[in-house]
JSON list of C-alpha atoms in Angstrom, two decimals:
[
{"chain": "O", "resi": 296, "resn": "MET", "atom": "CA", "xyz": [26.66, 11.26, 15.05]},
{"chain": "O", "resi": 297, "resn": "ARG", "atom": "CA", "xyz": [26.23, 9.37, 18.29]},
{"chain": "O", "resi": 298, "resn": "SER", "atom": "CA", "xyz": [28.24, 8.33, 20.96]},
{"chain": "O", "resi": 299, "resn": "LYS", "atom": "CA", "xyz": [28.78, 4.13, 22.01]},
{"chain": "O", "resi": 300, "resn": "GLU", "atom": "CA", "xyz": [28.07, 5.04, 25.08]},
{"chain": "O", "resi": 301, "resn": "GLN", "atom": "CA", "xyz": [24.79, 6.66, 23.79]},
{"chain": "O", "resi": 302, "resn": "ALA", "atom": "CA", "xyz": [24.29, 4.48, 20.64]},
{"chain": "O", "resi": 303, "resn": "ALA", "atom": "CA", "xyz": [24.37, 1.93, 24.23]},
{"chain": "O", "resi": 304, "resn": "LYS", "atom": "CA", "xyz": [21.71, 3.25, 25.95]},
{"chain": "O", "resi": 305, "resn": "LEU", "atom": "CA", "xyz": [19.88, 3.33, 23.20]},
{"chain": "O", "resi": 306, "resn": "MET", "atom": "CA", "xyz": [20.05, -0.81, 22.24]},
{"chain": "O", "resi": 307, "resn": "ASN", "atom": "CA", "xyz": [20.01, -2.07, 25.27]},
{"chain": "O", "resi": 308, "resn": "ASP", "atom": "CA", "xyz": [16.77, -0.28, 26.82]},
{"chain": "O", "resi": 309, "resn": "VAL", "atom": "CA", "xyz": [15.12, -1.18, 23.03]},
{"chain": "O", "resi": 310, "resn": "LEU", "atom": "CA", "xyz": [15.79, -5.23, 23.36]},
{"chain": "O", "resi": 311, "resn": "LYS", "atom": "CA", "xyz": [14.74, -5.31, 26.47]},
{"chain": "O", "resi": 312, "resn": "ARG", "atom": "CA", "xyz": [11.58, -3.96, 26.20]},
{"chain": "O", "resi": 313, "resn": "PHE", "atom": "CA", "xyz": [11.42, -5.69, 22.37]},
{"chain": "O", "resi": 314, "resn": "ALA", "atom": "CA", "xyz": [13.84, -8.93, 23.46]},
{"chain": "O", "resi": 315, "resn": "LEU", "atom": "CA", "xyz": [14.07, -9.17, 26.98]},
{"chain": "O", "resi": 316, "resn": "GLY", "atom": "CA", "xyz": [14.29, -12.55, 26.78]},
{"chain": "O", "resi": 317, "resn": "THR", "atom": "CA", "xyz": [16.71, -13.17, 23.75]},
{"chain": "O", "resi": 318, "resn": "LEU", "atom": "CA", "xyz": [18.55, -10.11, 25.13]},
{"chain": "O", "resi": 319, "resn": "VAL", "atom": "CA", "xyz": [19.81, -12.20, 28.80]},
{"chain": "O", "resi": 320, "resn": "ASN", "atom": "CA", "xyz": [20.30, -14.76, 26.21]},
{"chain": "O", "resi": 321, "resn": "LEU", "atom": "CA", "xyz": [22.96, -13.11, 24.72]},
{"chain": "O", "resi": 322, "resn": "ASP", "atom": "CA", "xyz": [24.55, -11.28, 27.43]},
{"chain": "O", "resi": 323, "resn": "SER", "atom": "CA", "xyz": [24.61, -14.34, 29.23]},
{"chain": "O", "resi": 324, "resn": "TYR", "atom": "CA", "xyz": [26.48, -15.86, 26.55]},
{"chain": "O", "resi": 325, "resn": "PHE", "atom": "CA", "xyz": [28.59, -12.66, 25.27]},
{"chain": "O", "resi": 326, "resn": "TYR", "atom": "CA", "xyz": [29.83, -12.45, 29.15]},
{"chain": "O", "resi": 327, "resn": "SER", "atom": "CA", "xyz": [30.86, -15.58, 29.20]},
{"chain": "O", "resi": 328, "resn": "ASN", "atom": "CA", "xyz": [32.77, -16.39, 26.55]},
{"chain": "O", "resi": 329, "resn": "GLY", "atom": "CA", "xyz": [34.23, -11.91, 26.06]},
{"chain": "O", "resi": 330, "resn": "GLY", "atom": "CA", "xyz": [33.78, -10.77, 29.12]},
{"chain": "O", "resi": 331, "resn": "ARG", "atom": "CA", "xyz": [30.94, -8.01, 27.94]},
{"chain": "O", "resi": 332, "resn": "SER", "atom": "CA", "xyz": [27.57, -7.51, 26.67]},
{"chain": "O", "resi": 333, "resn": "PHE", "atom": "CA", "xyz": [25.94, -8.03, 23.76]},
{"chain": "O", "resi": 334, "resn": "VAL", "atom": "CA", "xyz": [25.69, -4.72, 22.92]},
{"chain": "O", "resi": 335, "resn": "GLU", "atom": "CA", "xyz": [28.81, -3.83, 23.58]},
{"chain": "O", "resi": 336, "resn": "SER", "atom": "CA", "xyz": [30.14, -6.50, 21.37]},
{"chain": "O", "resi": 337, "resn": "LEU", "atom": "CA", "xyz": [27.98, -5.61, 18.33]},
{"chain": "O", "resi": 338, "resn": "LEU", "atom": "CA", "xyz": [29.79, -2.07, 18.95]},
{"chain": "O", "resi": 339, "resn": "GLU", "atom": "CA", "xyz": [33.04, -2.62, 19.35]},
{"chain": "O", "resi": 340, "resn": "ASP", "atom": "CA", "xyz": [33.43, -6.17, 17.12]},
{"chain": "O", "resi": 341, "resn": "PRO", "atom": "CA", "xyz": [30.10, -6.16, 14.86]},
{"chain": "O", "resi": 342, "resn": "VAL", "atom": "CA", "xyz": [30.97, -8.68, 12.28]},
{"chain": "O", "resi": 343, "resn": "GLY", "atom": "CA", "xyz": [32.55, -10.27, 15.04]},
{"chain": "O", "resi": 344, "resn": "THR", "atom": "CA", "xyz": [29.65, -10.66, 17.34]},
{"chain": "O", "resi": 345, "resn": "TYR", "atom": "CA", "xyz": [27.41, -11.54, 13.91]},
{"chain": "O", "resi": 346, "resn": "VAL", "atom": "CA", "xyz": [29.31, -14.46, 13.71]},
{"chain": "O", "resi": 347, "resn": "LYS", "atom": "CA", "xyz": [28.74, -16.06, 17.22]},
{"chain": "O", "resi": 348, "resn": "THR", "atom": "CA", "xyz": [25.49, -14.68, 17.74]},
{"chain": "O", "resi": 349, "resn": "LEU", "atom": "CA", "xyz": [24.55, -17.64, 15.09]},
{"chain": "O", "resi": 350, "resn": "ASN", "atom": "CA", "xyz": [26.10, -19.85, 17.97]},
{"chain": "O", "resi": 351, "resn": "VAL", "atom": "CA", "xyz": [23.39, -18.73, 20.24]},
{"chain": "O", "resi": 352, "resn": "LEU", "atom": "CA", "xyz": [19.96, -18.68, 17.55]},
{"chain": "O", "resi": 353, "resn": "PRO", "atom": "CA", "xyz": [18.75, -19.19, 13.93]},
{"chain": "O", "resi": 354, "resn": "GLU", "atom": "CA", "xyz": [20.46, -16.38, 11.40]},
{"chain": "O", "resi": 355, "resn": "SER", "atom": "CA", "xyz": [16.30, -15.17, 10.99]},
{"chain": "O", "resi": 356, "resn": "MET", "atom": "CA", "xyz": [16.04, -14.52, 15.27]},
{"chain": "O", "resi": 357, "resn": "ALA", "atom": "CA", "xyz": [20.10, -13.35, 15.17]},
{"chain": "O", "resi": 358, "resn": "LYS", "atom": "CA", "xyz": [19.14, -10.75, 12.48]},
{"chain": "O", "resi": 359, "resn": "SER", "atom": "CA", "xyz": [15.64, -9.81, 14.31]},
{"chain": "O", "resi": 360, "resn": "VAL", "atom": "CA", "xyz": [17.36, -9.45, 16.85]},
{"chain": "O", "resi": 361, "resn": "ILE", "atom": "CA", "xyz": [19.91, -6.85, 15.52]},
{"chain": "O", "resi": 362, "resn": "ARG", "atom": "CA", "xyz": [17.78, -5.30, 13.01]},
{"chain": "O", "resi": 363, "resn": "ILE", "atom": "CA", "xyz": [15.38, -3.96, 16.04]},
{"chain": "O", "resi": 364, "resn": "ALA", "atom": "CA", "xyz": [18.91, -2.79, 18.13]},
{"chain": "O", "resi": 365, "resn": "LEU", "atom": "CA", "xyz": [19.27, -0.52, 14.99]},
{"chain": "O", "resi": 366, "resn": "ARG", "atom": "CA", "xyz": [15.87, 0.63, 15.06]},
{"chain": "O", "resi": 367, "resn": "SER", "atom": "CA", "xyz": [16.51, 2.10, 17.58]},
{"chain": "O", "resi": 368, "resn": "LEU", "atom": "CA", "xyz": [18.92, 4.13, 16.79]},
{"chain": "O", "resi": 369, "resn": "GLY", "atom": "CA", "xyz": [16.28, 6.26, 13.55]},
{"chain": "O", "resi": 370, "resn": "ASN", "atom": "CA", "xyz": [14.86, 5.58, 11.48]},
{"chain": "O", "resi": 371, "resn": "PHE", "atom": "CA", "xyz": [16.61, 3.49, 8.33]},
{"chain": "O", "resi": 372, "resn": "SER", "atom": "CA", "xyz": [14.96, 2.27, 5.49]},
{"chain": "O", "resi": 373, "resn": "VAL", "atom": "CA", "xyz": [14.89, -1.14, 5.29]},
{"chain": "O", "resi": 374, "resn": "MET", "atom": "CA", "xyz": [17.15, -1.18, 2.56]},
{"chain": "O", "resi": 375, "resn": "GLU", "atom": "CA", "xyz": [19.32, 0.93, 4.56]},
{"chain": "O", "resi": 376, "resn": "LEU", "atom": "CA", "xyz": [18.55, -2.07, 7.58]},
{"chain": "O", "resi": 377, "resn": "GLU", "atom": "CA", "xyz": [19.17, -5.30, 5.23]},
{"chain": "O", "resi": 378, "resn": "SER", "atom": "CA", "xyz": [22.22, -3.36, 3.59]},
{"chain": "O", "resi": 379, "resn": "ALA", "atom": "CA", "xyz": [23.96, -2.92, 7.08]},
{"chain": "O", "resi": 380, "resn": "LEU", "atom": "CA", "xyz": [22.78, -7.02, 8.09]},
{"chain": "O", "resi": 381, "resn": "SER", "atom": "CA", "xyz": [24.07, -8.23, 4.69]},
{"chain": "O", "resi": 382, "resn": "SER", "atom": "CA", "xyz": [27.50, -6.26, 5.01]},
{"chain": "O", "resi": 383, "resn": "LEU", "atom": "CA", "xyz": [28.05, -8.20, 8.06]},
{"chain": "O", "resi": 384, "resn": "LYS", "atom": "CA", "xyz": [27.35, -10.95, 6.67]},
{"chain": "O", "resi": 385, "resn": "ALA", "atom": "CA", "xyz": [29.83, -10.59, 4.15]},
{"chain": "O", "resi": 386, "resn": "GLY", "atom": "CA", "xyz": [32.46, -9.29, 6.84]},
{"chain": "O", "resi": 387, "resn": "ASP", "atom": "CA", "xyz": [32.23, -5.68, 5.89]},
{"chain": "O", "resi": 388, "resn": "PRO", "atom": "CA", "xyz": [31.42, -3.99, 8.98]},
{"chain": "O", "resi": 389, "resn": "ARG", "atom": "CA", "xyz": [31.38, -0.20, 7.61]},
{"chain": "O", "resi": 390, "resn": "PRO", "atom": "CA", "xyz": [27.37, 0.11, 6.59]},
{"chain": "O", "resi": 391, "resn": "PHE", "atom": "CA", "xyz": [26.22, -0.75, 10.21]},
{"chain": "O", "resi": 392, "resn": "LEU", "atom": "CA", "xyz": [29.07, 1.23, 11.81]},
{"chain": "O", "resi": 393, "resn": "ASN", "atom": "CA", "xyz": [27.69, 4.35, 9.28]},
{"chain": "O", "resi": 394, "resn": "LEU", "atom": "CA", "xyz": [24.08, 3.56, 11.08]},
{"chain": "O", "resi": 395, "resn": "VAL", "atom": "CA", "xyz": [24.41, 3.44, 14.27]},
{"chain": "O", "resi": 396, "resn": "PHE", "atom": "CA", "xyz": [27.14, 6.61, 14.54]},
{"chain": "O", "resi": 397, "resn": "GLY", "atom": "CA", "xyz": [25.38, 8.68, 11.91]},
{"chain": "O", "resi": 398, "resn": "THR", "atom": "CA", "xyz": [28.93, 9.08, 9.51]},
{"chain": "O", "resi": 399, "resn": "SER", "atom": "CA", "xyz": [29.57, 7.85, 6.16]},
{"chain": "O", "resi": 400, "resn": "GLU", "atom": "CA", "xyz": [33.15, 6.51, 6.16]}
]
């Protein structure tokens, strides 16, 4: 299991390296509409953050950014990543949170 702080640092580090411009745009949007960064919002409210991200990015790009963030946390299979993303879209944060925090709720 990892803490929220550990997950946030790993996600931020990899997004800064591979998607800096997109992260800056998302952070700007999330700070102005909720007072926290994209990654903080994603960890606290994954479904709501996914939906709000669609206001800023096309769906394919939103999924790519979240996929990159998740890959920073482990060597997950394509199936695990796609399941987590599909679940977010369907309104269920559990598969996403299981990957992030290493739990099996």
